[in-house]
XYZ file of C-alpha atoms in Angstrom:
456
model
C 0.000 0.000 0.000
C 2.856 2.401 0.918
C 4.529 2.050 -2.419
C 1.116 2.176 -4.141
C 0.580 5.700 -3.102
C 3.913 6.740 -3.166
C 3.328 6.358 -7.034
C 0.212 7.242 -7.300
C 0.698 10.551 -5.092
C 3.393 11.471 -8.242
C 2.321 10.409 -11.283
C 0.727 13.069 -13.748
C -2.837 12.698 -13.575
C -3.612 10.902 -16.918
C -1.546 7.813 -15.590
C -3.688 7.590 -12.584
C -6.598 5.692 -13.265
C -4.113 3.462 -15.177
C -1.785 3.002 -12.227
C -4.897 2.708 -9.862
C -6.122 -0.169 -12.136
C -3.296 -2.472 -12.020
C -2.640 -1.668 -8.093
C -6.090 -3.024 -8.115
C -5.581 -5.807 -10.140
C -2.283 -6.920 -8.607
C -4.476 -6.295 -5.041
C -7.288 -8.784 -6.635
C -4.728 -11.154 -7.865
C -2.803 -11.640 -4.558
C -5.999 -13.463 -2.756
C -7.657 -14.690 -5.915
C -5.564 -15.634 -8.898
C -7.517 -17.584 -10.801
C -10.705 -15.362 -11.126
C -8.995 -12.887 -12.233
C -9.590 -13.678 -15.886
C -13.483 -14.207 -15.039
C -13.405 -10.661 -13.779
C -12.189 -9.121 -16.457
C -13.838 -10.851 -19.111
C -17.198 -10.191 -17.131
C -16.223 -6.623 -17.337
C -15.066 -6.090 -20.720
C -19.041 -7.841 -21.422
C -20.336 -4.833 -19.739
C -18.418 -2.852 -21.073
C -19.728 -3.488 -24.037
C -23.359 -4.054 -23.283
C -23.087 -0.820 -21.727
C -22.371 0.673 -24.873
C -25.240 -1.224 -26.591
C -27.173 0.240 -24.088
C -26.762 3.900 -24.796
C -27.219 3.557 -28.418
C -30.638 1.797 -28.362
C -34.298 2.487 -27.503
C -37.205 0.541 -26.859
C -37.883 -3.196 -27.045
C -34.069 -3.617 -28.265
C -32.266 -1.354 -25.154
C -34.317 -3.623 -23.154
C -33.130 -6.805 -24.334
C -29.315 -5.368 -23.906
C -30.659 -4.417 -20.756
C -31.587 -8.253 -19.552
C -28.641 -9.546 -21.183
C -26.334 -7.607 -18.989
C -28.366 -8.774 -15.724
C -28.586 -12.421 -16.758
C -24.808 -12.442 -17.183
C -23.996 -11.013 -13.804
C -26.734 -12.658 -11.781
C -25.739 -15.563 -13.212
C -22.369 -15.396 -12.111
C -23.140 -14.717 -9.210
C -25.949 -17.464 -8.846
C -23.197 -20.433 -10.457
C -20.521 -19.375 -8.037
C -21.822 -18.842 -5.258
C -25.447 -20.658 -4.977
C -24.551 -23.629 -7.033
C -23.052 -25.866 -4.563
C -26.214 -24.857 -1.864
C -28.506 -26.052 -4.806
C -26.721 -29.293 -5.109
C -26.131 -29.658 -1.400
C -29.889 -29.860 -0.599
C -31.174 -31.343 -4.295
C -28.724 -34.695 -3.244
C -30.528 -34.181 0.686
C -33.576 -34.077 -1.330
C -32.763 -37.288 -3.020
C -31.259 -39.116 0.093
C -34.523 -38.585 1.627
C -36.373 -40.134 -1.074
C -34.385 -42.964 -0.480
C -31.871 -42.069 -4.274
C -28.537 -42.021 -4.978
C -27.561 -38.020 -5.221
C -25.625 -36.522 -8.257
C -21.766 -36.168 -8.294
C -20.649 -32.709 -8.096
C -17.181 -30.601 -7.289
C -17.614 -27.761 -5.569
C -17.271 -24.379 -6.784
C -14.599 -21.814 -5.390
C -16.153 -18.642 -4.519
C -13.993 -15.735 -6.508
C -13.498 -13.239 -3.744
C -15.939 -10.205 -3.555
C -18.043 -11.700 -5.958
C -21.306 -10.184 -4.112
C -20.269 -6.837 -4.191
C -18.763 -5.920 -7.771
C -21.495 -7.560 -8.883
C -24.095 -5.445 -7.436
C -22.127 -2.304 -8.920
C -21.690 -4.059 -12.175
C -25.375 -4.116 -12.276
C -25.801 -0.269 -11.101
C -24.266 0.856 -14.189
C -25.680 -0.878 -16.445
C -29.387 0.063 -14.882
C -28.001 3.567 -14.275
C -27.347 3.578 -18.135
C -30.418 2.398 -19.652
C -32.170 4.735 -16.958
C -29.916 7.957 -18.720
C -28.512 8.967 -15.380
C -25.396 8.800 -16.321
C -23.566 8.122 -19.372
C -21.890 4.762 -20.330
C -18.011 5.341 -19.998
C -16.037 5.840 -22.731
C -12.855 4.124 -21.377
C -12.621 0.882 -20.959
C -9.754 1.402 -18.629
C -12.078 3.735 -16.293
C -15.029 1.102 -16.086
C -12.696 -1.123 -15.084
C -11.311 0.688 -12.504
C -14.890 1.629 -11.052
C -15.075 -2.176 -10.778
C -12.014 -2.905 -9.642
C -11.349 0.016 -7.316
C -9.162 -1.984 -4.610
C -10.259 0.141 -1.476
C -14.021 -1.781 -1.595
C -13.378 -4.463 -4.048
C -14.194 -7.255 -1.728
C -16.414 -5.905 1.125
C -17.569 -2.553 -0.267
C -19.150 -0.263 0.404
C -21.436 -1.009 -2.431
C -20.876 2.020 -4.810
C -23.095 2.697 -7.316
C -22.219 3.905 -10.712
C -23.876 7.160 -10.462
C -22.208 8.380 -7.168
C -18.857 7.724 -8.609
C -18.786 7.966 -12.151
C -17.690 11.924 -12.129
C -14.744 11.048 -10.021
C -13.690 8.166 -11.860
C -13.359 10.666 -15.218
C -12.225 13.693 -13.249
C -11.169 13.921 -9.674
C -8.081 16.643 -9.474
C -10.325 19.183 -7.666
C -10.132 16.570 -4.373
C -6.063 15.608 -5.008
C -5.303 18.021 -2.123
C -3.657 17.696 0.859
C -6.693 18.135 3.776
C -8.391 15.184 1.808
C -5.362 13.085 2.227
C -5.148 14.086 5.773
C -8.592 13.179 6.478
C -8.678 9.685 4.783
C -5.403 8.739 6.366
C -6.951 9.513 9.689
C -10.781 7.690 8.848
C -7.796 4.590 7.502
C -6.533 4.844 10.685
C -9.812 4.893 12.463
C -11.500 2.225 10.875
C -8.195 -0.275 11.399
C -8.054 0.399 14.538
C -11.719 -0.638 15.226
C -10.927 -3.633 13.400
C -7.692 -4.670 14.902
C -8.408 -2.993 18.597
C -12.115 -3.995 19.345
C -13.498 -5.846 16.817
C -10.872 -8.736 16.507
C -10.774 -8.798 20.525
C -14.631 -9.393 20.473
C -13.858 -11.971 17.839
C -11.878 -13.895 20.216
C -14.668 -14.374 22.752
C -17.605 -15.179 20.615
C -15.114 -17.887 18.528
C -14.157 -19.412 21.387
C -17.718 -19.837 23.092
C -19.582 -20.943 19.634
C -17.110 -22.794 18.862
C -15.441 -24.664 21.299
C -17.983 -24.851 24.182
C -20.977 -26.971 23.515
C -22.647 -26.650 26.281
C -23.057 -22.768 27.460
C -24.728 -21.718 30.372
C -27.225 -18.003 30.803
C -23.463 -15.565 31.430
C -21.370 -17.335 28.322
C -24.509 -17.531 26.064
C -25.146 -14.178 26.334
C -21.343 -12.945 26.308
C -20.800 -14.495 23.095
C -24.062 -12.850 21.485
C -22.390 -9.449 22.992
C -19.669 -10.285 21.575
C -20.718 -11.534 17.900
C -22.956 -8.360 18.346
C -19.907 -5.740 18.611
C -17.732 -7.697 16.602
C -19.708 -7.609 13.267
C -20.237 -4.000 13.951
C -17.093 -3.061 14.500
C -15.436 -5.606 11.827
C -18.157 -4.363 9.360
C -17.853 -0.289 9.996
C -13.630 -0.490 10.185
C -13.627 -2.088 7.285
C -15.815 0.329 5.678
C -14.201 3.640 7.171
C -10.977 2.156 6.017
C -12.187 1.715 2.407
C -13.801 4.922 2.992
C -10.639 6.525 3.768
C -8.312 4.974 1.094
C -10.623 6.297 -1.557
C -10.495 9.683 0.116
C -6.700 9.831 -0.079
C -6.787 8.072 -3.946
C -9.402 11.471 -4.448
C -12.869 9.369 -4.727
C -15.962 10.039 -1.880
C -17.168 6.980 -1.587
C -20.821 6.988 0.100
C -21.777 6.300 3.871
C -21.711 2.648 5.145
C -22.629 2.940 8.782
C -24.416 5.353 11.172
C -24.318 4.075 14.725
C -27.217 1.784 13.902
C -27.531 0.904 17.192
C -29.003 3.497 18.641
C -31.951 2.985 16.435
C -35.963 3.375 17.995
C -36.789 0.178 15.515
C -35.854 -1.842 12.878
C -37.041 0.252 9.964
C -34.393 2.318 11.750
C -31.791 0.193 12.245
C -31.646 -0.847 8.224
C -31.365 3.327 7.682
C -28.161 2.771 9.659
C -26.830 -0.083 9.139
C -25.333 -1.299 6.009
C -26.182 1.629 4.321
C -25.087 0.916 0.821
C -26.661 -2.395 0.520
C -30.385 -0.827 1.925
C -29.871 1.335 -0.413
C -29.218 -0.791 -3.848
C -32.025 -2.680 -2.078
C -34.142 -0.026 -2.207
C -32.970 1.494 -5.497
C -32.346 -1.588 -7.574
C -34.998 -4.501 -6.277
C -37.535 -3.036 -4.060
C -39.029 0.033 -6.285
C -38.637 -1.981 -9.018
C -41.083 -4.745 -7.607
C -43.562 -1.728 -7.032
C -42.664 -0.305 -3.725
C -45.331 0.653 -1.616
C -46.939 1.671 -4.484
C -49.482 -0.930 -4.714
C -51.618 -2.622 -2.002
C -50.823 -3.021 1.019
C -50.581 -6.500 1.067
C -48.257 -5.897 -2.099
C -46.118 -3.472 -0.173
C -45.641 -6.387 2.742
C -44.585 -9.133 0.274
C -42.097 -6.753 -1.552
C -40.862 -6.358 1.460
C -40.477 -9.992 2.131
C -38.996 -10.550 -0.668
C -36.530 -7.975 -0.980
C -35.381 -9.162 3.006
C -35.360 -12.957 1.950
C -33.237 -11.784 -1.072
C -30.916 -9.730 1.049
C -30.637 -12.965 3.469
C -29.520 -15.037 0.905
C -27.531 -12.908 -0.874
C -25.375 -12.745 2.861
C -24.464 -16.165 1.980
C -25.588 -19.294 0.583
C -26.836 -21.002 3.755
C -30.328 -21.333 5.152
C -29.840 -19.241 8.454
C -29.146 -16.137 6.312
C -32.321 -17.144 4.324
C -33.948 -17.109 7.766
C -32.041 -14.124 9.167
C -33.473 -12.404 6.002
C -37.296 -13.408 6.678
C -36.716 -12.371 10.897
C -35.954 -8.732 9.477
C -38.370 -8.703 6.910
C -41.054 -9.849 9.322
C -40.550 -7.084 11.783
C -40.495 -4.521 9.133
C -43.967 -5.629 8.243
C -44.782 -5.744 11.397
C -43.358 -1.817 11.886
C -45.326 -0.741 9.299
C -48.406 -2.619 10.228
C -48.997 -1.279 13.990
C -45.733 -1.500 15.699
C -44.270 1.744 15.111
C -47.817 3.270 16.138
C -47.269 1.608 19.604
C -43.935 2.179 19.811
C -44.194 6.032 19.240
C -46.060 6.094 22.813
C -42.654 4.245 24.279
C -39.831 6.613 25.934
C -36.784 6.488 23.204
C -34.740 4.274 25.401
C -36.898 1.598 25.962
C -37.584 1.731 22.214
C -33.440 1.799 21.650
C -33.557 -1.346 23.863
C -36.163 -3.235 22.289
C -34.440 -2.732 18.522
C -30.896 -3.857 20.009
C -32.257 -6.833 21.793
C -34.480 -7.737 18.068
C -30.574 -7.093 16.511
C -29.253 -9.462 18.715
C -31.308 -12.171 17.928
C -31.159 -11.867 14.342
C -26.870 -11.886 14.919
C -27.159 -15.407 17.093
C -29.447 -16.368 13.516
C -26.893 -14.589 11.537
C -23.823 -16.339 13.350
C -25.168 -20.021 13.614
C -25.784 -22.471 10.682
C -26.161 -25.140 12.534
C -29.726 -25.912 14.424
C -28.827 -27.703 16.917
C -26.187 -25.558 18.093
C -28.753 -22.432 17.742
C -31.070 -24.286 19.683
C -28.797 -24.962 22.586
C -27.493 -21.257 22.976
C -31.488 -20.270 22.574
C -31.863 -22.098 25.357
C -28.956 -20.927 27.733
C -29.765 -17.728 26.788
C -33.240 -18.462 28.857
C -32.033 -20.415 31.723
C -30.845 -18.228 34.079
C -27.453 -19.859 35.419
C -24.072 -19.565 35.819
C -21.894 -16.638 34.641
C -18.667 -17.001 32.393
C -15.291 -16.152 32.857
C -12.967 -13.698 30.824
C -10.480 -12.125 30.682
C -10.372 -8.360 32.046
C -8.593 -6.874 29.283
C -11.741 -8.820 26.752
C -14.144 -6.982 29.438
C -12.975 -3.688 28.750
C -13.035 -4.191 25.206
C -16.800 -5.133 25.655
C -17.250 -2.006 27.650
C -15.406 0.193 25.618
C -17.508 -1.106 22.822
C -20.495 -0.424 23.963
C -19.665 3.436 25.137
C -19.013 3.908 21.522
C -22.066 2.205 20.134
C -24.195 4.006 22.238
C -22.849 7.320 23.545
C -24.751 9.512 20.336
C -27.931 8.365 22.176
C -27.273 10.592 25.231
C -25.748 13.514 22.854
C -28.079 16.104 21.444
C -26.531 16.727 18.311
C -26.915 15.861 14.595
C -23.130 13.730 14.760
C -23.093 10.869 12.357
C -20.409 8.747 12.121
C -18.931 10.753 9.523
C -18.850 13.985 11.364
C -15.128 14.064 12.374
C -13.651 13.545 9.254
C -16.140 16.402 7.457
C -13.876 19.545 7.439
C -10.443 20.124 8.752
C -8.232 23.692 10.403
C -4.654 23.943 11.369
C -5.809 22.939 15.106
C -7.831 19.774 13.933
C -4.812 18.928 12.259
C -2.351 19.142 14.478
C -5.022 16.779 17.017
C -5.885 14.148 14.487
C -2.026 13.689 13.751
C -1.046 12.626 17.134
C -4.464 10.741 17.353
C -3.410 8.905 13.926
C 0.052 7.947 15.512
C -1.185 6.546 18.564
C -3.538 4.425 17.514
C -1.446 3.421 13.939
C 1.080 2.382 16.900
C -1.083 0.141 19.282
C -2.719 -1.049 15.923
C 0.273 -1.947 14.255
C 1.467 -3.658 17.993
C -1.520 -5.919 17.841
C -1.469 -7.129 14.751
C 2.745 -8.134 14.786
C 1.437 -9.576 18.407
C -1.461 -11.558 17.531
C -1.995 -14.487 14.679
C -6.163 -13.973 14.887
C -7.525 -11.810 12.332
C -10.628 -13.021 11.415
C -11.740 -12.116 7.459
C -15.992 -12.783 8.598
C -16.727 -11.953 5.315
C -14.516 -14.165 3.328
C -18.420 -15.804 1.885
C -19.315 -12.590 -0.026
């Protein structure tokens, strides 16, 4: 990364993009090799289609249109839902008392989920005239490509980027480099400092301890809880803060979503991007809440059961998906009217404890072991033991989750890196050293660094 920007900090602007692209590529390569060819052929298609795109109207832009989407959905659906079809078609046939069809499993090319979804932006951004299809192949590539949130986003859509991608030299200034290096250093050191802590303690209770009692099966949810947030929002103010300093503004991930009054909320805040495209791409699309109300509830449904499974190719996320998309329906079909009579922290309670439950859904594939922590979660005995450095953590983790809740403000969690003086400067320097230096500490000190989103 060092010698990646020393480059790209000095090269004349027309070699950027280029230089930016093969950074990328050589960044792709490193953890998936073989797909990069699939990548780039998949790219140069929509490249083209794009094209196609712009120049027709009517019945025939459509058809380009569909092409481009069945290509890229069904990517996406061979390599990463094709071995869950096969898994439970040969269950299927087991059951029936048959012999169930050979198959080698697929490798999942890394990020697949998310370039995919902004593969699919621009070509729907096109057709919809938002934005024009790029005339270098070289900068739709790098839009793809873009290394910062190749593989865990945030999901950028054509149209918030595509300006930047063609011309960017009014942000190629130092305060912007100053302020990603400092989100960078924020969002690693949630990762490395919290997050991967957190990681320890829920790993070591779901997996190694099969028999939890009431303390240890709610630690671990606390944990699991924290650590996807913190895992999930590092990652993103990192990527967030590379593309800052590479001159890109890259959109909002993550905005304390647990201080949210209800689940409608809480999908406003968390995962931004993806509710989003959700909303955007799928849910409108399927008529809103245009329609019926009945309609309106089983677009919801389905746009919740499609998020779930496109989390991973496992029936808990399937489920995960239909426990959030029931309580939205529920929202809008009375419970936000109660609710509304509820003081705002028992209402902040009630969504976090609903979160937490859809995380032990989230975390656990397997039934049985689900079941077991369901029910230690209920039974009211015994109390686990950690270790006081993992408690602070905890604490620490929940002051930061939840201290915007007491503050009277309109702070998001991009407030701090929004403007910058000489004084701010001078603070978020020494803030940047410190915690580059107990980040940098951990990592050369510890071997677990967890990658929980190594199925997208």
């Amino acid at each position: 990364m060092p010698i990646f920007f020393l480059i790209y900090f000095v090269l004349p602007y027309k070699y950027k993009n280029v230089w930016a692209l093969l950074g990328s590529t050589f960044f792709y390569a490193w953890g998936g090799p073989a797909f990069v060819l699939v990548l780039f052929a998949s790219i140069t298609a929509d490249y083209f289609i794009g094209h196609q795109i712009a120049q027709n109207k009517g019945q025939s832009k459509r058809r380009w249109v569909a092409l481009g989407l069945i290509l890229n959905v069904g990517l996406l659906g061979y390599f990463k839902y094709a071995n869950f079809f096969v898994e439970n078609f040969n269950s299927l046939l087991m059951a029936l008392g048959m012999t169930g069809v050979h198959w080698t499993d697929v490798a999942l090319p890394i990020g697949i989920s998310f370039f995919t979804f902004q593969k699919i932006s621009y070509l729907i951004d096109v057709s919809r005239g938002e934005k024009e299809a790029m005339r270098s192949w070289v900068d739709y590539a790098l839009f793809v490509v873009l290394f910062p949130q190749l593989i865990a986003g945030p999901i950028v859509r054509f149209k918030d980027i595509a300006d930047e991608i063609v011309d960017r030299r009014a942000n190629l200034i130092p305060s912007e480099r100053l302020l990603g290096i400092y989100r960078f250093i924020i969002g690693l050191a949630k990762k490395v400092l919290i997050a991967n802590v957190l990681g320890e303690v829920a790993d070591h209770y779901y997996n190694d301890v099969s028999d939890p009692n009431f303390g240890e099966a709610w630690i671990a949810l606390a944990a699991y809880t924290f650590q996807i947030y913190f895992d999930f929002s590092g990652y993103s103010d990192m990527a967030i803060g590379l593309g800052r300093m590479m001159g890109f503004h890259f959109p909002e991930n993550f905005n304390y979503p647990y201080i949210s009054k209800s689940i409608t909320e809480f999908w406003r805040r968390w995962h931004i991007t993806l509710s989003s495209w959700m909303r955007d791409y799928l849910y409108i699309p399927l008529g809103g809440n245009r329609g019926s109300v009945s309609r309106t509830y089983i677009n919801l449904w389905l746009v919740f059961l499609m998020s779930g499974l496109w989390h991973g190719a496992s029936w808990n996320f399937v489920i995960w998906g239909a426990f959030h998309g029931f309580w939205l329906v529920t929202e809008r079909a009375f419970l936000l009217k109660w609710m509304s009579r509820v003081p705002a922290f028992v209402r902040i309670v009630f969504t976090f404890f609903i979160a937490m439950l859809g995380w032990l859904v989230f975390r656990l594939e397997d039934a049985d072991t689900f079941t077991i922590y369901l029910n230690a979660m209920c039974s009211w005995n015994g109390w686990p033991t950690i270790d006081p450095h993992q408690w602070i953590i905890l604490a620490l983790a929940i002051f930061l989750s939840f201290r915007v809740a007491f503050i009277r403000s309109d702070r998001t969690e991009s407030t701090p890196f929004e403007s910058l003086n000489p004084r701010k400067a001078i603070r978020i320097t020494l803030v940047s050293l410190v915690l580059l230096s107990l980040s940098a500490s951990f990592v050369m000190s510890s071997d677990f660094n967890p990658f929980i989103y190594f199925r997208f």
